[in-house]
Amino acid sequence: MPGKLKAKIVAGRHLPVMDRASDLTDAFVEVKFGNTTFKTDVYPKSLNPQWNSEWFKFEVDDEDLQDEPLQITVLDHDTYSANDAIGKVYIDIDPLLCSEAATVISGWLPIYDTIHGIRGEINVLVKVDLFNDLNRFRQSSCGVKFFCTTSIPRCYRAIMVHGFVEELVVNEDPEYQWIDRIRTPRASNEARQRLIFLMSGELQRKIGLKVLEMGGNAVVGYLQCFDLEGESGLVVRAIGTACTLEKISSTLPATATHPSNSSPSKDMKEPGFGEEAPGVPLSSGPPTPLRAQTFSSFSPSKSYSRQSSSSDTELSLTPKTGMGSGGSAGKEGGPLKALLRQQTQSALEQREYPFFTLAAFPPGFLLHVGGVVSARSVKLLDRIHNPDEPETRDAWWEEIRQEIKSHAKALGCHAVVGYSESTSICEEVCILSASGTAAILSSRFMQDGPLDTEHRLSRQPLCVFSTGSERVEGDMGSSASLGFEEVVSPGCGFCHIPYDELNIPFPAQLTYCYCCRRYKVPDVLFTTIDLPTEANVTGKGCLIQARLCRTKKKAQGEGNATVISNLLPFLEYELHTQLMNKLKLRGMNALFGLRIQISVGETMLLGLASATGVYLTALPSPGGIQIAGKTPSDITYEQHISNMQKKINDTIAKNKELYEINPPEVVEEIIGSPIPEPRQRSRLFRSQSESSDEVSELDLSHGKKDAFVLEIDDTDAVEDIHALLTDSPTPAGFYSCNTEIMPGIQNWTSAIQMFTSVRVFRLNANLTNQGLNKIFSDLCENLLKSLYFKLRSMVPCCLCHLNFTVAIPEDELIQVAVTAVAMSFDKEQLLENGKQSGEKTLIKAITENDEQLQFNLELNAETSAPNPLSSPKGLSEVGSHLSARDRCSSWIEQLKLKAHTIRRGSVKTTSSMEKASPLPEGRSRSLRSNRSYSGSSVAVVKMTPLSFIPGAKIIKYLGIINMFFIRETTSLREEGGVSGFLHTFIAEVFAMVRAHVAALGGNAVVSYSMKECVFMENPNKNQAQCLINVSGDAVMFVRESELESTSVQTQSATTHTSNGAEGT
Amino acid sequence: MSVELDVFVGNTTIMDKEVYQLWLNGYTVNDAVKVRIEGGVMEECEASAEVLLSDTMDQYRTFQMCERLLHHPAKLANQLLFQIPPDRQAMLIERYYAFDDSFVREVLGKKLSKGTKKDLDDVSTKTGITLKSCRRQFDNFKRVFKVVEELKGPLVENIRQHFLLPDQLARDYAAIVFFANNRFETGKKKLHYLTFQDFAFCAGQLINNWTLGAVDNIMEDMDVDLDKEFLQELKDLKILITDKDLLDQHKSLVCTALRGKTNVFNEMEANFKNLSRGLVNIAAKLINAKDVRDFFIDLVEKFIEPFSLCLLYMGVIKSCILRMYHD
């Protein structure tokens, strides 16, 4: 009995009129948790009742605390007939179970009814008293933190990244149970909502257990999805990356100046008790060595067997066999890259799936990127007979993950990053997809299990990570003695090929890196991750989409599955070609955040690939696109071709200007291999790609690269060209990307606007593939245009994290939903960057919030303290960071000198440079403009799909928000038709998310996403139903301007001290 | 092939002032799109008519969803459905409660009843204001009237607090409520030359000086109704015309007060008796509700018209005499 949940119902407001006679309501509240229910008194005749109830106390297991939501039902008392329900509030109490998250839930929460929507608000207070659990066989995983954010959360530091965790639970869908025929839609919807709440609670608890077993204390990049399989059931599945995180103490100066402070936390990391007590301290702040706070030990294997895991993925944790070789490697000092790889590989091979759901990494973690790997399979759904043994679903996913793993291996990579999984279901056919980016990771974050002393020594520097690029360099240098021979420039290192160039798994053209000239790089790079902060980029990026629609014959069962399987490779190939063409058309050479979504309907397949194109300085300049006709005899035909060619050339030139892509001149002889001239063209044929995991489609048969020839006779090519040229450019002042950040823009203002837009398009019957394609493409283009128009007041602005999801809700309907955030930036200070490798990242390091600096300092303090060996290094690192800043200012001076040489028309001005130079001002510039409004009685809650809020510092993560709502109406016309209905519902979902975040004490949601938006309508019956699933991380942030007064002083002080240290 | 559903929802509710005004003015979506196209927003933002239509529909939907909140402006501030910055909220409310002077002149002093509402289509044709807009304005008057009717305390302050209106707008609403409550006749042809602001000024004077609230400063004061006792006492003014001494005394006092302050002083002095009689007669009758309604028409008929007739007459005679006089 390790927990006591307490709830108090304070008051209600804006309640609906339930008694027509009096125009008032006699409201009372039922508070339910598990099987216990409490009731408040009836507050008669009021729309704003003041219950002010006692504290209702529930004594429950922490397992239930994790699984169950607190259910609050507001009812209208009726003496003569049954009480009428006004609505419900589900409260996820998980955030209260983790000491570092929220401590109380208190505030006005919307009362929600699945038929009527929001009906007033209720003010509640919820608290949890947790007792220490000494049970070694516990089933709960209280205290494991969950983050949707796909990077290390801003106020934490990764001590260790353990790896992939996954789980799935299944159940029957209440909507399809026999009882649904006799119960009301409301009852059915509520049963469904409650079940999904329960299932996701259970799922989270089970994932948490796995994390504890691995010795972690958090899940980062937690991605939970629902598969509504209809008749065959309901699947809730989740993947994530288990990590050991440590909170960066908010009292920075104290930690920085008193290194002794950090020793307890060092103690916590000490792997000595990693085996016996990987438990999670329940207290926040610097962990003390006091073991009372950690859960006592339990044997992993035992607890594992007890746990009725529904997933059959064995987490092969063999701690003892761990890192022996790696340890010795660390000691030898000077083994080759291969050895390093071996070491990492062995660390990774311990795991069945070396997958990471992270998309952004601490610098130095991501060494090389191979390319996108993806796998799909088409399955026929069958009823899940035993919900406790969902073997088939597990086996399906296992199959796909194995495929991904082997693809990664083929690319010479031992890990997959930016990993995600998705499904598309139509009737009984289900497409399962997984994709990620094959990569080689540094071993330093990944050693788990008990480590010997040598190892601990070698681990010391490993924890020293910061986000400043300069720091990484220093770090790499230091780690060279521990096994890294190569000292790679951080800006291009990740582009260097991980595979053996003599044994390339696919045709690709390799050149020497245009940055360091030492290692080979591919000509194009596709990835699913975010652009690494340290990457050298020329110009700006932009959203690139490939859209495809293919008709298919109606079929049933197995036949249908076969038809789809046969179509898939063509679809993927086409999408890939389109992406490649559009990338070249924009004069770019790399894609980040690639997400390919394939949606299946009864008579068609939809494919949508979205990514952010950039020009990586390290990669060769892309060639143009050349059109070739097969029958050159006809003069008009040739003219047609040359016209097209001209159009394409013009577009490329225009795009280069638009995205400011002027790569630095390259001196030819340095590279020793022919550098493609932009004008030089040669004919290439499209190679036959077999699977989607190939990085490049280029054929090497002609030896030379650069040109991408489209045969005009090919109908597909005509289509391609058409698609290429119909993409209209973004209007002036707008940029767009689907990644977290836009290269080339740093000076964000605090004006952000998150939005969701949904469109459903009805098609005519009997459309050809081309017709369909055009419609689908126009649909996406028009949607984008509408967004630009809507947000025109925010110019100059960038639409970040543009996330498109497509669906085929029924035959002849296409649904496109977009969630993104528009962020304004200061045009004045648009920095032209990417001219030289180091410069841009330095600026970035400065413009990014001061948290980094704190991160650094604290880390240094920490590493230097416990281990005398590493202390000088720690100091020198402070130095290097400092010098980075010095160099920055000198760079700015240099630029000032050069200012007059910068081409005219550039927005950069000398005055803006001056603004950018000194650190405090540099920081403050992003803070001007709209501060949060005061005077409103409702607290403003910001929402963003990004992991950060510009101009602000996240000081606390309050817990994960994972909400599922159903809304149904039987009076569609009266509610403004389908648009009115969905508009209201989405607004209601936003309102509920905001209210719950505010009740947790937060003022923003980061990493917000709408993962599901299933809309069904029956206009003839005047009915519609919609399901929405949203998630994100509730956070508390403070504006940097508010922090400034205090932190700048202390920072400059610490900087001075370390400056002295640098001299030594 | 058609867009079946099209929505855009921002975390902060996006509202375009221009579209809001078009919506308030009662334009249909299509008409609003036309107006916007003529306004040149398309060229400015590289948008197409399609985009404009989608945006306009979306905004209209948002406004419709907000309308219910605008009926109780205080709710707008503490509702959770829309996240609207306070300055935007103030704009929404102010514009929603704004009215056309030409419309208000048509209904000023009328009973805010269903009957009047039925006649709004006539008002619409007459004023050229869309019926939708007329209805909104009428409903606003009625809503404000209903809320403050039974409230104690100063009328303007009540309106300002309950509807979060800026001062001037609250004063105007006070005038409308006051006129509606006392059913002052303002529609007669003879009164047509008066603007709403003329009446609003008068209403302000009446509220400040002739109502219960003006006399007593006790808590239960009411600004909506005229002070009956006061009106009763006005009867006694008759003595000013019946008693010769008092009439002379009144005249001399008024003349002393106005001497040099008006350029029609001589005419006033010459006609004082007639003018005074007109005024006193009006005052003495005010105890009857019917005569209260006719207060303004009486003022015009019995005072302003005779006086200006006289002015006109005097002016002509004067110029004739001056012409005829050959010394």
PDB file of N, CA and C in Angstrom, chain A residues 13-14 121 731-732 753-762 764 775 782 789-790 792 933 937-938 941 943 978-980 983-984 990-991 994 1015 1017, chain B residues 1-12 14 16 36 41 45-47 50-52 54-55 58 61-62 65 75 77-81 83 85-86:
ATOM      1  N   ARG A  13     -17.524  26.402 -12.312  1.00  0.00           N
ATOM      2  CA  ARG A  13     -17.983  27.661 -12.903  1.00  0.00           C
ATOM      3  C   ARG A  13     -18.439  27.415 -14.338  1.00  0.00           C
ATOM      4  N   HIS A  14     -19.246  28.338 -14.818  1.00  0.00           N
ATOM      5  CA  HIS A  14     -19.755  28.270 -16.186  1.00  0.00           C
ATOM      6  C   HIS A  14     -20.475  26.960 -16.479  1.00  0.00           C
ATOM      7  N   GLU A 121     -16.169  24.498 -16.073  1.00  0.00           N
ATOM      8  CA  GLU A 121     -14.880  24.115 -15.527  1.00  0.00           C
ATOM      9  C   GLU A 121     -15.016  23.760 -14.049  1.00  0.00           C
ATOM     10  N   PRO A 731       6.238  32.356 -49.921  1.00  0.00           N
ATOM     11  CA  PRO A 731       6.177  33.808 -50.096  1.00  0.00           C
ATOM     12  C   PRO A 731       7.313  34.506 -49.331  1.00  0.00           C
ATOM     13  N   ALA A 732       7.580  35.717 -49.724  1.00  0.00           N
ATOM     14  CA  ALA A 732       8.677  36.455 -49.110  1.00  0.00           C
ATOM     15  C   ALA A 732       8.479  36.534 -47.597  1.00  0.00           C
ATOM     16  N   GLN A 753       3.560  30.781 -32.535  1.00  0.00           N
ATOM     17  CA  GLN A 753       2.158  30.428 -32.736  1.00  0.00           C
ATOM     18  C   GLN A 753       2.082  28.984 -33.209  1.00  0.00           C
ATOM     19  N   MET A 754       1.618  28.122 -32.305  1.00  0.00           N
ATOM     20  CA  MET A 754       1.428  26.731 -32.674  1.00  0.00           C
ATOM     21  C   MET A 754       0.039  26.608 -33.282  1.00  0.00           C
ATOM     22  N   PHE A 755      -0.102  25.748 -34.265  1.00  0.00           N
ATOM     23  CA  PHE A 755      -1.425  25.588 -34.864  1.00  0.00           C
ATOM     24  C   PHE A 755      -1.603  24.188 -35.413  1.00  0.00           C
ATOM     25  N   THR A 756      -2.847  23.829 -35.579  1.00  0.00           N
ATOM     26  CA  THR A 756      -3.198  22.588 -36.257  1.00  0.00           C
ATOM     27  C   THR A 756      -4.191  22.942 -37.349  1.00  0.00           C
ATOM     28  N   SER A 757      -3.969  22.393 -38.500  1.00  0.00           N
ATOM     29  CA  SER A 757      -4.891  22.629 -39.593  1.00  0.00           C
ATOM     30  C   SER A 757      -5.259  21.280 -40.197  1.00  0.00           C
ATOM     31  N   VAL A 758      -6.522  21.082 -40.453  1.00  0.00           N
ATOM     32  CA  VAL A 758      -6.963  19.806 -41.026  1.00  0.00           C
ATOM     33  C   VAL A 758      -7.800  20.086 -42.263  1.00  0.00           C
ATOM     34  N   ARG A 759      -7.541  19.324 -43.289  1.00  0.00           N
ATOM     35  CA  ARG A 759      -8.373  19.428 -44.489  1.00  0.00           C
ATOM     36  C   ARG A 759      -8.788  18.041 -44.950  1.00  0.00           C
ATOM     37  N   VAL A 760     -10.016  17.946 -45.382  1.00  0.00           N
ATOM     38  CA  VAL A 760     -10.473  16.707 -45.990  1.00  0.00           C
ATOM     39  C   VAL A 760     -10.960  17.044 -47.394  1.00  0.00           C
ATOM     40  N   PHE A 761     -10.521  16.252 -48.324  1.00  0.00           N
ATOM     41  CA  PHE A 761     -10.803  16.519 -49.720  1.00  0.00           C
ATOM     42  C   PHE A 761     -11.587  15.350 -50.305  1.00  0.00           C
ATOM     43  N   ARG A 762     -12.662  15.668 -50.994  1.00  0.00           N
ATOM     44  CA  ARG A 762     -13.423  14.591 -51.630  1.00  0.00           C
ATOM     45  C   ARG A 762     -13.032  14.496 -53.099  1.00  0.00           C
ATOM     46  N   ASN A 764     -13.272  12.884 -57.047  1.00  0.00           N
ATOM     47  CA  ASN A 764     -14.235  12.293 -57.969  1.00  0.00           C
ATOM     48  C   ASN A 764     -13.829  10.851 -58.211  1.00  0.00           C
ATOM     49  N   ILE A 775      -4.048  16.279 -57.731  1.00  0.00           N
ATOM     50  CA  ILE A 775      -4.975  16.710 -56.694  1.00  0.00           C
ATOM     51  C   ILE A 775      -4.306  16.668 -55.321  1.00  0.00           C
ATOM     52  N   ASN A 782      -1.812  23.924 -51.441  1.00  0.00           N
ATOM     53  CA  ASN A 782      -2.794  24.921 -51.046  1.00  0.00           C
ATOM     54  C   ASN A 782      -2.876  25.067 -49.538  1.00  0.00           C
ATOM     55  N   PHE A 789      -0.636  32.497 -45.554  1.00  0.00           N
ATOM     56  CA  PHE A 789      -1.525  33.653 -45.532  1.00  0.00           C
ATOM     57  C   PHE A 789      -2.002  33.943 -44.114  1.00  0.00           C
ATOM     58  N   LYS A 790      -2.401  32.895 -43.427  1.00  0.00           N
ATOM     59  CA  LYS A 790      -2.897  33.040 -42.062  1.00  0.00           C
ATOM     60  C   LYS A 790      -1.867  33.708 -41.158  1.00  0.00           C
ATOM     61  N   ARG A 792       0.602  35.640 -41.921  1.00  0.00           N
ATOM     62  CA  ARG A 792       1.354  36.722 -42.567  1.00  0.00           C
ATOM     63  C   ARG A 792       1.755  37.815 -41.595  1.00  0.00           C
ATOM     64  N   TYR A 933       1.271  38.190 -21.388  1.00  0.00           N
ATOM     65  CA  TYR A 933       0.314  39.188 -20.958  1.00  0.00           C
ATOM     66  C   TYR A 933      -0.007  39.010 -19.493  1.00  0.00           C
ATOM     67  N   SER A 937      -7.172  36.636 -16.414  1.00  0.00           N
ATOM     68  CA  SER A 937      -7.367  35.729 -15.293  1.00  0.00           C
ATOM     69  C   SER A 937      -6.997  34.305 -15.669  1.00  0.00           C
ATOM     70  N   VAL A 938      -6.833  34.032 -16.967  1.00  0.00           N
ATOM     71  CA  VAL A 938      -6.407  32.710 -17.386  1.00  0.00           C
ATOM     72  C   VAL A 938      -4.930  32.792 -17.764  1.00  0.00           C
ATOM     73  N   VAL A 941      -0.673  29.691 -21.679  1.00  0.00           N
ATOM     74  CA  VAL A 941       0.138  28.487 -21.817  1.00  0.00           C
ATOM     75  C   VAL A 941       0.579  28.394 -23.270  1.00  0.00           C
ATOM     76  N   MET A 943       2.291  26.549 -26.491  1.00  0.00           N
ATOM     77  CA  MET A 943       2.408  25.184 -26.986  1.00  0.00           C
ATOM     78  C   MET A 943       3.345  25.201 -28.177  1.00  0.00           C
ATOM     79  N   VAL A 978     -19.206  19.772 -40.673  1.00  0.00           N
ATOM     80  CA  VAL A 978     -18.008  19.052 -40.279  1.00  0.00           C
ATOM     81  C   VAL A 978     -16.904  20.011 -39.825  1.00  0.00           C
ATOM     82  N   SER A 979     -16.764  21.133 -40.526  1.00  0.00           N
ATOM     83  CA  SER A 979     -15.706  22.072 -40.155  1.00  0.00           C
ATOM     84  C   SER A 979     -15.967  22.666 -38.773  1.00  0.00           C
ATOM     85  N   GLY A 980     -17.208  23.069 -38.554  1.00  0.00           N
ATOM     86  CA  GLY A 980     -17.546  23.641 -37.256  1.00  0.00           C
ATOM     87  C   GLY A 980     -17.310  22.649 -36.139  1.00  0.00           C
ATOM     88  N   HIS A 983     -13.464  22.080 -35.757  1.00  0.00           N
ATOM     89  CA  HIS A 983     -12.856  23.308 -35.256  1.00  0.00           C
ATOM     90  C   HIS A 983     -13.058  23.406 -33.738  1.00  0.00           C
ATOM     91  N   THR A 984     -14.302  23.214 -33.326  1.00  0.00           N
ATOM     92  CA  THR A 984     -14.599  23.270 -31.899  1.00  0.00           C
ATOM     93  C   THR A 984     -13.810  22.204 -31.148  1.00  0.00           C
ATOM     94  N   PHE A 990      -7.038  21.703 -27.346  1.00  0.00           N
ATOM     95  CA  PHE A 990      -6.003  22.665 -26.950  1.00  0.00           C
ATOM     96  C   PHE A 990      -6.299  23.193 -25.549  1.00  0.00           C
ATOM     97  N   ALA A 991      -7.564  23.557 -25.356  1.00  0.00           N
ATOM     98  CA  ALA A 991      -7.946  24.153 -24.072  1.00  0.00           C
ATOM     99  C   ALA A 991      -7.688  23.179 -22.934  1.00  0.00           C
ATOM    100  N   ARG A 994      -3.938  22.879 -22.278  1.00  0.00           N
ATOM    101  CA  ARG A 994      -3.450  24.072 -21.580  1.00  0.00           C
ATOM    102  C   ARG A 994      -3.869  24.058 -20.123  1.00  0.00           C
ATOM    103  N   PHE A1015     -11.157  11.098 -38.075  1.00  0.00           N
ATOM    104  CA  PHE A1015     -12.435  11.782 -38.249  1.00  0.00           C
ATOM    105  C   PHE A1015     -13.362  10.944 -39.121  1.00  0.00           C
ATOM    106  N   GLU A1017     -17.487  10.731 -40.566  1.00  0.00           N
ATOM    107  CA  GLU A1017     -18.734  11.485 -40.639  1.00  0.00           C
ATOM    108  C   GLU A1017     -19.805  10.677 -41.351  1.00  0.00           C
TER     109      GLU A1017
ATOM    110  N   MET B   1     -15.112  16.799 -56.752  1.00  0.00           N
ATOM    111  CA  MET B   1     -13.828  17.197 -56.192  1.00  0.00           C
ATOM    112  C   MET B   1     -14.023  18.475 -55.399  1.00  0.00           C
ATOM    113  N   SER B   2     -13.954  18.369 -54.094  1.00  0.00           N
ATOM    114  CA  SER B   2     -14.220  19.559 -53.310  1.00  0.00           C
ATOM    115  C   SER B   2     -13.591  19.431 -51.934  1.00  0.00           C
ATOM    116  N   VAL B   3     -13.340  20.579 -51.344  1.00  0.00           N
ATOM    117  CA  VAL B   3     -12.840  20.561 -49.973  1.00  0.00           C
ATOM    118  C   VAL B   3     -14.036  20.319 -49.064  1.00  0.00           C
ATOM    119  N   GLU B   4     -13.967  19.235 -48.353  1.00  0.00           N
ATOM    120  CA  GLU B   4     -15.105  18.848 -47.534  1.00  0.00           C
ATOM    121  C   GLU B   4     -15.009  19.464 -46.145  1.00  0.00           C
ATOM    122  N   LEU B   5     -13.778  19.590 -45.699  1.00  0.00           N
ATOM    123  CA  LEU B   5     -13.563  20.082 -44.350  1.00  0.00           C
ATOM    124  C   LEU B   5     -12.285  20.904 -44.370  1.00  0.00           C
ATOM    125  N   ASP B   6     -12.276  22.005 -43.686  1.00  0.00           N
ATOM    126  CA  ASP B   6     -11.111  22.876 -43.725  1.00  0.00           C
ATOM    127  C   ASP B   6     -11.085  23.699 -42.448  1.00  0.00           C
ATOM    128  N   VAL B   7     -10.192  23.352 -41.560  1.00  0.00           N
ATOM    129  CA  VAL B   7     -10.120  24.115 -40.312  1.00  0.00           C
ATOM    130  C   VAL B   7      -8.681  24.487 -39.995  1.00  0.00           C
ATOM    131  N   PHE B   8      -8.558  25.557 -39.261  1.00  0.00           N
ATOM    132  CA  PHE B   8      -7.254  26.011 -38.780  1.00  0.00           C
ATOM    133  C   PHE B   8      -7.477  26.463 -37.344  1.00  0.00           C
ATOM    134  N   VAL B   9      -6.742  25.887 -36.412  1.00  0.00           N
ATOM    135  CA  VAL B   9      -6.880  26.292 -35.019  1.00  0.00           C
ATOM    136  C   VAL B   9      -5.508  26.635 -34.470  1.00  0.00           C
ATOM    137  N   GLY B  10      -5.366  27.834 -33.991  1.00  0.00           N
ATOM    138  CA  GLY B  10      -4.090  28.253 -33.410  1.00  0.00           C
ATOM    139  C   GLY B  10      -4.152  28.189 -31.901  1.00  0.00           C
ATOM    140  N   ASN B  11      -3.016  27.986 -31.285  1.00  0.00           N
ATOM    141  CA  ASN B  11      -2.990  27.985 -29.821  1.00  0.00           C
ATOM    142  C   ASN B  11      -3.409  29.358 -29.318  1.00  0.00           C
ATOM    143  N   THR B  12      -2.888  30.386 -29.960  1.00  0.00           N
ATOM    144  CA  THR B  12      -3.427  31.718 -29.735  1.00  0.00           C
ATOM    145  C   THR B  12      -4.400  31.954 -30.884  1.00  0.00           C
ATOM    146  N   ILE B  14      -6.178  33.273 -33.801  1.00  0.00           N
ATOM    147  CA  ILE B  14      -5.836  34.307 -34.779  1.00  0.00           C
ATOM    148  C   ILE B  14      -7.107  34.988 -35.257  1.00  0.00           C
ATOM    149  N   ASP B  16      -8.443  38.366 -37.566  1.00  0.00           N
ATOM    150  CA  ASP B  16      -8.100  39.476 -38.438  1.00  0.00           C
ATOM    151  C   ASP B  16      -9.126  40.597 -38.211  1.00  0.00           C
ATOM    152  N   ARG B  36     -12.479  41.844 -49.565  1.00  0.00           N
ATOM    153  CA  ARG B  36     -11.057  41.655 -49.272  1.00  0.00           C
ATOM    154  C   ARG B  36     -10.236  41.663 -50.546  1.00  0.00           C
ATOM    155  N   VAL B  41      -5.558  42.595 -50.554  1.00  0.00           N
ATOM    156  CA  VAL B  41      -4.766  41.750 -49.666  1.00  0.00           C
ATOM    157  C   VAL B  41      -4.115  40.608 -50.442  1.00  0.00           C
ATOM    158  N   CYS B  45      -0.019  39.589 -50.255  1.00  0.00           N
ATOM    159  CA  CYS B  45       0.449  38.354 -49.620  1.00  0.00           C
ATOM    160  C   CYS B  45       0.557  37.195 -50.583  1.00  0.00           C
ATOM    161  N   GLU B  46       0.555  37.458 -51.858  1.00  0.00           N
ATOM    162  CA  GLU B  46       0.695  36.405 -52.853  1.00  0.00           C
ATOM    163  C   GLU B  46      -0.322  35.291 -52.622  1.00  0.00           C
ATOM    164  N   ALA B  47      -1.547  35.677 -52.342  1.00  0.00           N
ATOM    165  CA  ALA B  47      -2.560  34.669 -52.061  1.00  0.00           C
ATOM    166  C   ALA B  47      -3.523  34.548 -53.223  1.00  0.00           C
ATOM    167  N   GLU B  50      -8.902  31.379 -53.549  1.00  0.00           N
ATOM    168  CA  GLU B  50      -9.200  30.155 -52.811  1.00  0.00           C
ATOM    169  C   GLU B  50      -8.711  30.266 -51.362  1.00  0.00           C
ATOM    170  N   VAL B  51      -7.494  30.738 -51.246  1.00  0.00           N
ATOM    171  CA  VAL B  51      -6.901  30.909 -49.926  1.00  0.00           C
ATOM    172  C   VAL B  51      -7.712  31.908 -49.109  1.00  0.00           C
ATOM    173  N   LEU B  52      -8.115  32.956 -49.790  1.00  0.00           N
ATOM    174  CA  LEU B  52      -8.865  34.011 -49.118  1.00  0.00           C
ATOM    175  C   LEU B  52     -10.214  33.489 -48.629  1.00  0.00           C
ATOM    176  N   SER B  54     -10.943  30.365 -47.922  1.00  0.00           N
ATOM    177  CA  SER B  54     -10.699  29.454 -46.809  1.00  0.00           C
ATOM    178  C   SER B  54     -10.457  30.232 -45.520  1.00  0.00           C
ATOM    179  N   ASP B  55      -9.656  31.264 -45.624  1.00  0.00           N
ATOM    180  CA  ASP B  55      -9.337  32.071 -44.448  1.00  0.00           C
ATOM    181  C   ASP B  55     -10.585  32.762 -43.910  1.00  0.00           C
ATOM    182  N   ASP B  58     -12.926  30.400 -42.202  1.00  0.00           N
ATOM    183  CA  ASP B  58     -12.349  30.002 -40.934  1.00  0.00           C
ATOM    184  C   ASP B  58     -12.538  31.082 -39.879  1.00  0.00           C
ATOM    185  N   ARG B  61     -16.086  31.352 -38.760  1.00  0.00           N
ATOM    186  CA  ARG B  61     -16.431  30.276 -37.832  1.00  0.00           C
ATOM    187  C   ARG B  61     -15.924  30.615 -36.434  1.00  0.00           C
ATOM    188  N   THR B  62     -14.704  31.104 -36.386  1.00  0.00           N
ATOM    189  CA  THR B  62     -14.137  31.480 -35.091  1.00  0.00           C
ATOM    190  C   THR B  62     -14.997  32.536 -34.418  1.00  0.00           C
ATOM    191  N   MET B  65     -18.103  31.148 -33.043  1.00  0.00           N
ATOM    192  CA  MET B  65     -17.873  30.407 -31.801  1.00  0.00           C
ATOM    193  C   MET B  65     -17.644  31.363 -30.632  1.00  0.00           C
ATOM    194  N   LYS B  75     -17.015  36.825 -19.287  1.00  0.00           N
ATOM    195  CA  LYS B  75     -16.648  35.414 -19.464  1.00  0.00           C
ATOM    196  C   LYS B  75     -15.461  35.248 -20.402  1.00  0.00           C
ATOM    197  N   ALA B  77     -12.814  36.730 -20.524  1.00  0.00           N
ATOM    198  CA  ALA B  77     -11.522  36.805 -19.844  1.00  0.00           C
ATOM    199  C   ALA B  77     -11.188  35.526 -19.088  1.00  0.00           C
ATOM    200  N   ASN B  78     -12.187  34.815 -18.599  1.00  0.00           N
ATOM    201  CA  ASN B  78     -11.814  33.608 -17.858  1.00  0.00           C
ATOM    202  C   ASN B  78     -12.335  32.316 -18.466  1.00  0.00           C
ATOM    203  N   GLN B  79     -12.632  32.350 -19.761  1.00  0.00           N
ATOM    204  CA  GLN B  79     -12.948  31.098 -20.435  1.00  0.00           C
ATOM    205  C   GLN B  79     -11.639  30.449 -20.868  1.00  0.00           C
ATOM    206  N   LEU B  80     -11.713  29.145 -21.128  1.00  0.00           N
ATOM    207  CA  LEU B  80     -10.479  28.428 -21.451  1.00  0.00           C
ATOM    208  C   LEU B  80     -10.391  28.032 -22.921  1.00  0.00           C
ATOM    209  N   LEU B  81     -11.520  28.145 -23.626  1.00  0.00           N
ATOM    210  CA  LEU B  81     -11.543  27.582 -24.975  1.00  0.00           C
ATOM    211  C   LEU B  81     -10.628  28.315 -25.949  1.00  0.00           C
ATOM    212  N   GLN B  83      -7.527  31.042 -26.462  1.00  0.00           N
ATOM    213  CA  GLN B  83      -6.468  31.813 -25.823  1.00  0.00           C
ATOM    214  C   GLN B  83      -6.334  33.111 -26.621  1.00  0.00           C
ATOM    215  N   PRO B  85      -5.160  37.162 -26.391  1.00  0.00           N
ATOM    216  CA  PRO B  85      -4.476  38.178 -25.590  1.00  0.00           C
ATOM    217  C   PRO B  85      -5.452  39.272 -25.144  1.00  0.00           C
ATOM    218  N   PRO B  86      -5.274  39.825 -23.951  1.00  0.00           N
ATOM    219  CA  PRO B  86      -6.218  40.805 -23.408  1.00  0.00           C
ATOM    220  C   PRO B  86      -6.494  41.990 -24.337  1.00  0.00           C
TER     221      PRO B  86
END
